[in-house]
Structure formats: C-alpha cells, structure tokens
PDB file of C-alpha atoms in Angstrom:
ATOM      1  CA  UNK O  27      -8.286  -4.050  28.254  1.00 65.00           C
ATOM      2  CA  UNK O  28      -6.111  -5.232  25.337  1.00 64.00           C
ATOM      3  CA  UNK O  29      -2.681  -5.918  26.271  1.00 90.00           C
ATOM      4  CA  UNK O  30       1.156  -6.365  25.298  1.00 95.00           C
ATOM      5  CA  UNK O  31       3.043  -7.802  28.185  1.00 95.00           C
ATOM      6  CA  UNK O  32       6.746  -7.784  28.334  1.00 95.00           C
ATOM      7  CA  UNK O  33       7.873  -9.929  30.938  1.00 88.00           C
ATOM      8  CA  UNK O  34      10.756  -7.843  32.424  1.00 90.00           C
ATOM      9  CA  UNK O  35      10.844  -4.163  32.802  1.00 92.00           C
ATOM     10  CA  UNK O  36      14.715  -4.034  33.503  1.00 95.00           C
ATOM     11  CA  UNK O  37      17.293  -6.623  33.026  1.00 96.00           C
ATOM     12  CA  UNK O  38      21.057  -6.431  33.644  1.00 97.00           C
ATOM     13  CA  UNK O  39      23.076  -9.245  31.821  1.00 97.00           C
ATOM     14  CA  UNK O  40      26.853  -9.700  31.501  1.00 97.00           C
ATOM     15  CA  UNK O  41      28.605  -9.752  28.347  1.00 97.00           C
ATOM     16  CA  UNK O  42      28.504 -13.278  26.232  1.00 97.00           C
ATOM     17  CA  UNK O  43      25.210 -14.309  28.036  1.00 97.00           C
ATOM     18  CA  UNK O  44      22.608 -15.648  26.285  1.00 97.00           C
ATOM     19  CA  UNK O  45      19.403 -13.371  26.816  1.00 97.00           C
ATOM     20  CA  UNK O  46      15.616 -13.724  26.009  1.00 97.00           C
ATOM     21  CA  UNK O  47      13.103 -11.051  26.073  1.00 97.00           C
ATOM     22  CA  UNK O  48       9.581 -12.251  26.189  1.00 96.00           C
ATOM     23  CA  UNK O  49       6.393 -10.713  24.745  1.00 97.00           C
ATOM     24  CA  UNK O  50       2.777 -11.971  25.170  1.00 97.00           C
ATOM     25  CA  UNK O  51      -0.280 -10.237  23.588  1.00 95.00           C
ATOM     26  CA  UNK O  52      -3.978 -10.963  24.251  1.00 93.00           C
ATOM     27  CA  UNK O  53      -5.648  -9.632  21.082  1.00 88.00           C
ATOM     28  CA  UNK O  54      -4.900 -12.858  18.812  1.00 90.00           C
ATOM     29  CA  UNK O  55      -3.252 -10.342  16.704  1.00 89.00           C
ATOM     30  CA  UNK O  56      -1.413 -11.960  13.584  1.00 90.00           C
ATOM     31  CA  UNK O  57       1.735  -9.925  13.459  1.00 90.00           C
ATOM     32  CA  UNK O  58       3.996  -9.130  15.955  1.00 94.00           C
ATOM     33  CA  UNK O  59       7.408  -6.953  16.089  1.00 95.00           C
ATOM     34  CA  UNK O  60      10.469  -6.027  18.161  1.00 97.00           C
ATOM     35  CA  UNK O  61      12.063  -2.845  17.985  1.00 96.00           C
ATOM     36  CA  UNK O  62      14.807  -1.471  20.038  1.00 96.00           C
ATOM     37  CA  UNK O  63      14.738   2.373  20.997  1.00 94.00           C
ATOM     38  CA  UNK O  64      18.114   4.549  21.277  1.00 92.00           C
ATOM     39  CA  UNK O  65      18.626   8.212  21.570  1.00 87.00           C
ATOM     40  CA  UNK O  66      19.107   9.929  18.442  1.00 86.00           C
ATOM     41  CA  UNK O  67      18.331   6.839  16.456  1.00 89.00           C
ATOM     42  CA  UNK O  68      14.088   6.457  16.946  1.00 90.00           C
ATOM     43  CA  UNK O  69      12.540   3.225  16.797  1.00 93.00           C
ATOM     44  CA  UNK O  70      14.386   0.215  14.834  1.00 93.00           C
ATOM     45  CA  UNK O  71      13.087  -2.835  13.681  1.00 93.00           C
ATOM     46  CA  UNK O  72      14.804  -5.919  14.724  1.00 96.00           C
ATOM     47  CA  UNK O  73      12.594  -8.505  13.797  1.00 96.00           C
ATOM     48  CA  UNK O  74       8.942  -9.268  12.887  1.00 94.00           C
ATOM     49  CA  UNK O  75       6.562 -12.120  12.460  1.00 94.00           C
ATOM     50  CA  UNK O  76       3.414 -12.352  10.585  1.00 90.00           C
ATOM     51  CA  UNK O  77       2.040 -15.913  11.774  1.00 90.00           C
ATOM     52  CA  UNK O  78       3.230 -18.639  13.729  1.00 93.00           C
ATOM     53  CA  UNK O  79       6.660 -20.006  12.927  1.00 91.00           C
ATOM     54  CA  UNK O  80       7.172 -17.348  10.358  1.00 91.00           C
ATOM     55  CA  UNK O  81       9.584 -14.719  10.726  1.00 93.00           C
ATOM     56  CA  UNK O  82      11.101 -11.922   9.057  1.00 93.00           C
ATOM     57  CA  UNK O  83      14.490  -9.490   9.529  1.00 94.00           C
ATOM     58  CA  UNK O  84      14.054  -6.269  10.338  1.00 92.00           C
ATOM     59  CA  UNK O  85      16.740  -3.277   9.786  1.00 90.00           C
ATOM     60  CA  UNK O  86      19.137  -4.248  12.266  1.00 95.00           C
ATOM     61  CA  UNK O  87      18.869  -8.104  12.968  1.00 96.00           C
ATOM     62  CA  UNK O  88      22.335  -8.735  13.656  1.00 96.00           C
ATOM     63  CA  UNK O  89      23.155 -10.344  16.915  1.00 96.00           C
ATOM     64  CA  UNK O  90      19.562 -11.340  17.269  1.00 97.00           C
ATOM     65  CA  UNK O  91      17.099 -14.209  16.548  1.00 97.00           C
ATOM     66  CA  UNK O  92      13.397 -14.804  17.281  1.00 97.00           C
ATOM     67  CA  UNK O  93      10.840 -17.572  18.363  1.00 97.00           C
ATOM     68  CA  UNK O  94       7.046 -17.494  17.590  1.00 97.00           C
ATOM     69  CA  UNK O  95       5.956 -20.991  18.560  1.00 96.00           C
ATOM     70  CA  UNK O  96       2.336 -19.861  19.606  1.00 96.00           C
ATOM     71  CA  UNK O  97       0.408 -16.870  18.148  1.00 95.00           C
ATOM     72  CA  UNK O  98       0.328 -14.961  21.256  1.00 96.00           C
ATOM     73  CA  UNK O  99       3.987 -15.143  22.278  1.00 97.00           C
ATOM     74  CA  UNK O 100       7.124 -13.641  20.472  1.00 97.00           C
ATOM     75  CA  UNK O 101      10.481 -13.828  21.788  1.00 97.00           C
ATOM     76  CA  UNK O 102      13.532 -11.913  20.984  1.00 98.00           C
ATOM     77  CA  UNK O 103      17.288 -13.716  21.948  1.00 98.00           C
ATOM     78  CA  UNK O 104      20.367 -12.286  22.085  1.00 97.00           C
ATOM     79  CA  UNK O 105      22.567 -15.126  21.359  1.00 94.00           C
ATOM     80  CA  UNK O 106      25.548 -13.784  23.029  1.00 97.00           C
ATOM     81  CA  UNK O 107      24.808 -10.374  24.674  1.00 97.00           C
ATOM     82  CA  UNK O 108      27.232  -7.345  23.808  1.00 97.00           C
ATOM     83  CA  UNK O 109      27.636  -3.942  25.436  1.00 97.00           C
ATOM     84  CA  UNK O 110      26.243  -2.560  22.207  1.00 96.00           C
ATOM     85  CA  UNK O 111      22.650  -4.253  22.991  1.00 98.00           C
ATOM     86  CA  UNK O 112      22.285  -2.186  26.126  1.00 98.00           C
ATOM     87  CA  UNK O 113      18.859  -0.548  24.967  1.00 96.00           C
ATOM     88  CA  UNK O 114      15.342  -0.266  25.531  1.00 95.00           C
ATOM     89  CA  UNK O 115      13.494  -3.004  23.762  1.00 97.00           C
ATOM     90  CA  UNK O 116       9.858  -2.569  22.614  1.00 96.00           C
ATOM     91  CA  UNK O 117       7.468  -5.335  21.497  1.00 97.00           C
ATOM     92  CA  UNK O 118       4.468  -4.384  19.560  1.00 94.00           C
ATOM     93  CA  UNK O 119       1.599  -6.316  17.895  1.00 92.00           C
ATOM     94  CA  UNK O 120      -1.210  -5.550  15.202  1.00 88.00           C
ATOM     95  CA  UNK O 121      -4.114  -7.322  13.261  1.00 83.00           C
ATOM     96  CA  UNK O 122      -3.380  -7.639   9.461  1.00 76.00           C
ATOM     97  CA  UNK O 123      -6.736  -7.349   8.156  1.00 71.00           C
ATOM     98  CA  UNK O 124      -7.707  -4.086   9.297  1.00 66.00           C
ATOM     99  CA  UNK O 125      -5.385  -1.898   7.028  1.00 57.00           C
ATOM    100  CA  UNK O 126      -4.904   1.079   8.748  1.00 60.00           C
ATOM    101  CA  UNK O 127      -4.552  -0.337  12.510  1.00 65.00           C
ATOM    102  CA  UNK O 128      -1.574   0.948  14.161  1.00 77.00           C
ATOM    103  CA  UNK O 129       0.765  -1.230  16.782  1.00 87.00           C
ATOM    104  CA  UNK O 130      -0.015  -1.625  20.546  1.00 91.00           C
ATOM    105  CA  UNK O 131       3.168  -1.564  22.353  1.00 94.00           C
ATOM    106  CA  UNK O 132       4.269  -3.333  25.460  1.00 95.00           C
ATOM    107  CA  UNK O 133       5.983  -1.075  28.256  1.00 94.00           C
ATOM    108  CA  UNK O 134       9.419  -2.078  27.129  1.00 95.00           C
ATOM    109  CA  UNK O 135      12.456  -3.792  28.790  1.00 95.00           C
ATOM    110  CA  UNK O 136      15.628  -1.674  29.614  1.00 95.00           C
ATOM    111  CA  UNK O 137      18.375  -4.146  28.903  1.00 97.00           C
ATOM    112  CA  UNK O 138      21.685  -3.205  30.144  1.00 97.00           C
ATOM    113  CA  UNK O 139      24.518  -5.238  29.289  1.00 97.00           C
ATOM    114  CA  UNK O 140      28.202  -4.893  31.487  1.00 97.00           C
TER     115      UNK O 140
ATOM    116  CA  UNK A   7      19.095   5.188   5.198  1.00 68.00           C
ATOM    117  CA  UNK A   8      16.329   6.983   7.008  1.00 78.00           C
ATOM    118  CA  UNK A   9      13.288   6.857   5.547  1.00 89.00           C
ATOM    119  CA  UNK A  10      11.389   8.627   7.964  1.00 93.00           C
ATOM    120  CA  UNK A  11      13.157  12.023   9.668  1.00 93.00           C
ATOM    121  CA  UNK A  12      12.391  14.163  12.454  1.00 95.00           C
ATOM    122  CA  UNK A  13      14.975  16.683  12.115  1.00 92.00           C
ATOM    123  CA  UNK A  14      14.048  18.594  15.356  1.00 94.00           C
ATOM    124  CA  UNK A  15      15.494  16.225  18.368  1.00 94.00           C
ATOM    125  CA  UNK A  16      13.816  18.586  20.812  1.00 96.00           C
ATOM    126  CA  UNK A  17      11.117  21.624  21.414  1.00 97.00           C
ATOM    127  CA  UNK A  18      10.146  23.833  24.084  1.00 97.00           C
ATOM    128  CA  UNK A  19       6.974  25.472  24.133  1.00 97.00           C
ATOM    129  CA  UNK A  20       4.587  27.593  26.750  1.00 97.00           C
ATOM    130  CA  UNK A  21       1.721  25.941  28.030  1.00 97.00           C
ATOM    131  CA  UNK A  22      -1.534  27.209  26.041  1.00 97.00           C
ATOM    132  CA  UNK A  23       0.839  27.842  22.863  1.00 97.00           C
ATOM    133  CA  UNK A  24       0.716  25.775  19.762  1.00 98.00           C
ATOM    134  CA  UNK A  25       3.071  22.810  19.736  1.00 98.00           C
ATOM    135  CA  UNK A  26       4.040  22.129  15.959  1.00 98.00           C
ATOM    136  CA  UNK A  27       6.382  18.854  15.441  1.00 98.00           C
ATOM    137  CA  UNK A  28       7.420  18.093  11.938  1.00 98.00           C
ATOM    138  CA  UNK A  29       8.445  15.022  10.080  1.00 97.00           C
ATOM    139  CA  UNK A  30       9.660  14.053   6.458  1.00 97.00           C
ATOM    140  CA  UNK A  31      10.056  11.210   4.614  1.00 96.00           C
ATOM    141  CA  UNK A  32      11.552  10.279   1.397  1.00 95.00           C
ATOM    142  CA  UNK A  33       9.677   6.819   0.259  1.00 91.00           C
ATOM    143  CA  UNK A  34       6.841   8.024  -2.028  1.00 92.00           C
ATOM    144  CA  UNK A  35       4.945   4.600  -1.483  1.00 90.00           C
ATOM    145  CA  UNK A  36       4.061   5.229   1.905  1.00 91.00           C
ATOM    146  CA  UNK A  37       0.412   5.939   2.184  1.00 90.00           C
ATOM    147  CA  UNK A  38      -0.662   6.055   5.673  1.00 91.00           C
ATOM    148  CA  UNK A  39       1.043   7.910   8.491  1.00 94.00           C
ATOM    149  CA  UNK A  40       0.723   7.963  12.214  1.00 94.00           C
ATOM    150  CA  UNK A  41       1.895   9.745  15.356  1.00 95.00           C
ATOM    151  CA  UNK A  42       3.014   8.018  18.740  1.00 95.00           C
ATOM    152  CA  UNK A  43       3.674   9.618  21.869  1.00 96.00           C
ATOM    153  CA  UNK A  44       5.626   8.161  24.617  1.00 94.00           C
ATOM    154  CA  UNK A  45       6.610   8.911  28.218  1.00 93.00           C
ATOM    155  CA  UNK A  46       9.541   7.726  29.939  1.00 87.00           C
ATOM    156  CA  UNK A  47       9.679   3.678  30.835  1.00 81.00           C
ATOM    157  CA  UNK A  48       6.356   3.427  29.125  1.00 88.00           C
ATOM    158  CA  UNK A  49       5.746   2.076  25.487  1.00 91.00           C
ATOM    159  CA  UNK A  50       4.537   4.254  22.739  1.00 93.00           C
ATOM    160  CA  UNK A  51       0.857   4.810  22.469  1.00 92.00           C
ATOM    161  CA  UNK A  52      -0.912   6.089  19.211  1.00 91.00           C
ATOM    162  CA  UNK A  53      -2.112   9.583  19.113  1.00 94.00           C
ATOM    163  CA  UNK A  54      -3.518  10.149  15.817  1.00 94.00           C
ATOM    164  CA  UNK A  55      -2.940   9.114  11.962  1.00 93.00           C
ATOM    165  CA  UNK A  56      -3.953  10.280   8.499  1.00 94.00           C
ATOM    166  CA  UNK A  57      -4.309   8.427   4.961  1.00 92.00           C
ATOM    167  CA  UNK A  58      -2.394   9.739   2.070  1.00 92.00           C
ATOM    168  CA  UNK A  59      -5.668  10.713   0.419  1.00 93.00           C
ATOM    169  CA  UNK A  60      -6.323  13.533   3.173  1.00 94.00           C
ATOM    170  CA  UNK A  61      -4.337  16.523   3.814  1.00 95.00           C
ATOM    171  CA  UNK A  62      -5.649  17.008   7.340  1.00 97.00           C
ATOM    172  CA  UNK A  63      -7.021  15.028  10.270  1.00 96.00           C
ATOM    173  CA  UNK A  64      -8.154  16.625  13.562  1.00 97.00           C
ATOM    174  CA  UNK A  65      -8.909  15.025  16.928  1.00 95.00           C
ATOM    175  CA  UNK A  66      -9.613  17.324  19.772  1.00 97.00           C
ATOM    176  CA  UNK A  67      -6.256  19.434  20.513  1.00 97.00           C
ATOM    177  CA  UNK A  68      -4.224  17.495  17.930  1.00 98.00           C
ATOM    178  CA  UNK A  69      -4.380  18.311  14.001  1.00 98.00           C
ATOM    179  CA  UNK A  70      -2.061  15.969  11.575  1.00 98.00           C
ATOM    180  CA  UNK A  71      -1.231  17.948   8.104  1.00 98.00           C
ATOM    181  CA  UNK A  72       0.165  16.102   5.099  1.00 97.00           C
ATOM    182  CA  UNK A  73       1.826  17.812   2.375  1.00 97.00           C
ATOM    183  CA  UNK A  74       2.139  14.677  -0.262  1.00 95.00           C
ATOM    184  CA  UNK A  75       4.489  16.940  -2.738  1.00 95.00           C
ATOM    185  CA  UNK A  76       6.921  17.906  -0.232  1.00 96.00           C
ATOM    186  CA  UNK A  77       6.513  14.458   1.581  1.00 97.00           C
ATOM    187  CA  UNK A  78       6.208  16.390   4.826  1.00 97.00           C
ATOM    188  CA  UNK A  79       3.846  16.005   7.700  1.00 97.00           C
ATOM    189  CA  UNK A  80       3.353  17.889  10.894  1.00 98.00           C
ATOM    190  CA  UNK A  81       1.272  17.195  14.359  1.00 98.00           C
ATOM    191  CA  UNK A  82      -0.125  20.503  15.742  1.00 98.00           C
ATOM    192  CA  UNK A  83      -1.205  20.416  19.398  1.00 98.00           C
ATOM    193  CA  UNK A  84      -3.288  23.606  20.423  1.00 97.00           C
ATOM    194  CA  UNK A  85      -3.253  24.826  23.382  1.00 97.00           C
ATOM    195  CA  UNK A  86      -0.448  22.829  24.515  1.00 98.00           C
ATOM    196  CA  UNK A  87      -0.544  21.175  27.806  1.00 97.00           C
ATOM    197  CA  UNK A  88       2.296  20.245  30.671  1.00 96.00           C
ATOM    198  CA  UNK A  89       1.109  16.582  30.316  1.00 96.00           C
ATOM    199  CA  UNK A  90       2.120  16.798  26.448  1.00 97.00           C
ATOM    200  CA  UNK A  91       5.583  16.834  27.451  1.00 97.00           C
ATOM    201  CA  UNK A  92       6.864  13.404  25.806  1.00 97.00           C
ATOM    202  CA  UNK A  93       8.632  11.791  23.096  1.00 96.00           C
ATOM    203  CA  UNK A  94       6.847  12.086  20.186  1.00 97.00           C
ATOM    204  CA  UNK A  95       7.367   9.712  17.173  1.00 96.00           C
ATOM    205  CA  UNK A  96       6.019   9.772  13.600  1.00 96.00           C
ATOM    206  CA  UNK A  97       5.566   6.867  11.482  1.00 93.00           C
ATOM    207  CA  UNK A  98       4.859   5.693   7.943  1.00 92.00           C
ATOM    208  CA  UNK A  99       3.682   2.554   6.141  1.00 89.00           C
ATOM    209  CA  UNK A 100       2.555   1.010   2.755  1.00 86.00           C
ATOM    210  CA  UNK A 101      -0.884  -0.345   3.443  1.00 79.00           C
ATOM    211  CA  UNK A 102      -1.851  -3.623   1.561  1.00 72.00           C
ATOM    212  CA  UNK A 103       1.115  -5.542   2.932  1.00 66.00           C
ATOM    213  CA  UNK A 104       1.230  -8.919   4.993  1.00 60.00           C
ATOM    214  CA  UNK A 105       2.284  -6.760   8.060  1.00 62.00           C
ATOM    215  CA  UNK A 106       1.794  -3.155   7.802  1.00 68.00           C
ATOM    216  CA  UNK A 107       5.556  -2.364   9.130  1.00 81.00           C
ATOM    217  CA  UNK A 108       5.921   0.738  10.551  1.00 87.00           C
ATOM    218  CA  UNK A 109       8.774   2.872   9.813  1.00 89.00           C
ATOM    219  CA  UNK A 110       9.561   5.418  12.325  1.00 92.00           C
ATOM    220  CA  UNK A 111      11.493   8.544  12.776  1.00 93.00           C
ATOM    221  CA  UNK A 112      14.407   9.503  15.250  1.00 93.00           C
ATOM    222  CA  UNK A 113      11.501  11.035  17.743  1.00 95.00           C
ATOM    223  CA  UNK A 114      11.142  14.897  19.017  1.00 96.00           C
ATOM    224  CA  UNK A 115      11.042  15.573  22.651  1.00 96.00           C
ATOM    225  CA  UNK A 116       8.487  17.864  23.464  1.00 97.00           C
ATOM    226  CA  UNK A 117       8.710  20.101  26.810  1.00 98.00           C
ATOM    227  CA  UNK A 118       5.722  22.204  27.611  1.00 97.00           C
ATOM    228  CA  UNK A 119       6.834  24.731  30.431  1.00 95.00           C
ATOM    229  CA  UNK A 120       3.963  25.706  32.918  1.00 92.00           C
TER     230      UNK A 120
END
C-alpha cells in the first residue's frame, strides 16, 4: 500500500520556535507538495519540489522554507513560529510522468502555536 | 485571487437523495479537474476526475459534469449515504507542466442525514 507519511499528527509549539514538519513517501514520486488547510480558505500551496534539491514557492510561502535532500523526504520549516501559522499541514506527492495522476496525501499534522 | 471557487461552504442532504456539489473556476488554461474527499484528522483522498475533452465521467455513485463554456463543474452523488459525510474539495490543473500543480477550492462540507 503506497504511503505518504507525516511524522507527527499533533504538535504544539511556542511562538518564536523553529519548527520542522517531516514528510516521507515510498512511491518514488518526483513531485512533493506542502499545503495548509484553514476553514473557509481551503487548501493553499506553501511550497513544492519537483526534484531533489529543487523547490518552488507556492501561493503562501512567507514564513516558511523547505528542504529536499533526498527524493523520498520533503521537510517544511517554520523559521520562527507565529500564532497565525496554527493550521492543519498536509503533505502530498505525485508522479511527473503520468499526466493525469492526482496527489497522494499524508494524514496531516495539526500544528498549534501558542 | 481564488482561481477555483466552491461557493457553498456546507450542504445537508437526506440519505438516499442526490447530493450536488458545485465548483467554478476562472482560469481557462485548466484542462484537468479532480474531486477529493476529506474526513476530519485525515488527508484528502482522490474521488474522481475529468479531462476537459469530456463533459461527464462516472464512477459508481459518483458522477462529475464539466461545462467548459461556463467554467463550472459539479459532483453528483446518488444515492447519498451517511458515510459520504465529509469535506469535498474540487481541484484544477493544467497538464503537461513539470509538476501538475493542483489548485484547490475552499471546500464544501457535506452532511448526509440518516
């Protein structure tokens, strides 16, 4: 069974902390994505990566960075957590060579910044 | 600038009846559309998709209709079941790019009453 695994289901962090959210996929997918889900705003793309060490900004990259050192792992970094980054974070991946292939999502990380 | 819009935040339907979820998009370059279903505390899962060369696609109880001239798609669920209660996201993309980046709508919470 193919999987996208997010390391934590729930996290509580303090304002100003540096936060790492980890995502690992076992499907050999080239593309990986980080979204956040907020009520009334849907899923908004933060960053994505189409290859190792490659990254591109999504729609709301401010306050975030990412790292992709290995194909299977894509990390989202909150440089200095703020309360407006309290959200559900979702990682996804897909294959580049199958044009109509949708995403496989992880189960999400519910981050609360206090 | 919301390129994909779901104007109904919620919908309540009786078990056995039809559920119709609507989605509008503004970018005429989108050529592939998907619906995802999301339960609380889980990641979204793929439900059904449609290419812009079609106007209808069926999969069991789920049918997606696409009206390109109106830039509108809808998801029909017949008959609706209590287990269908979830948040439904529509998504759109332009195929052929490096990442097949999906743009999501804001979601519609469907409640199917027994």
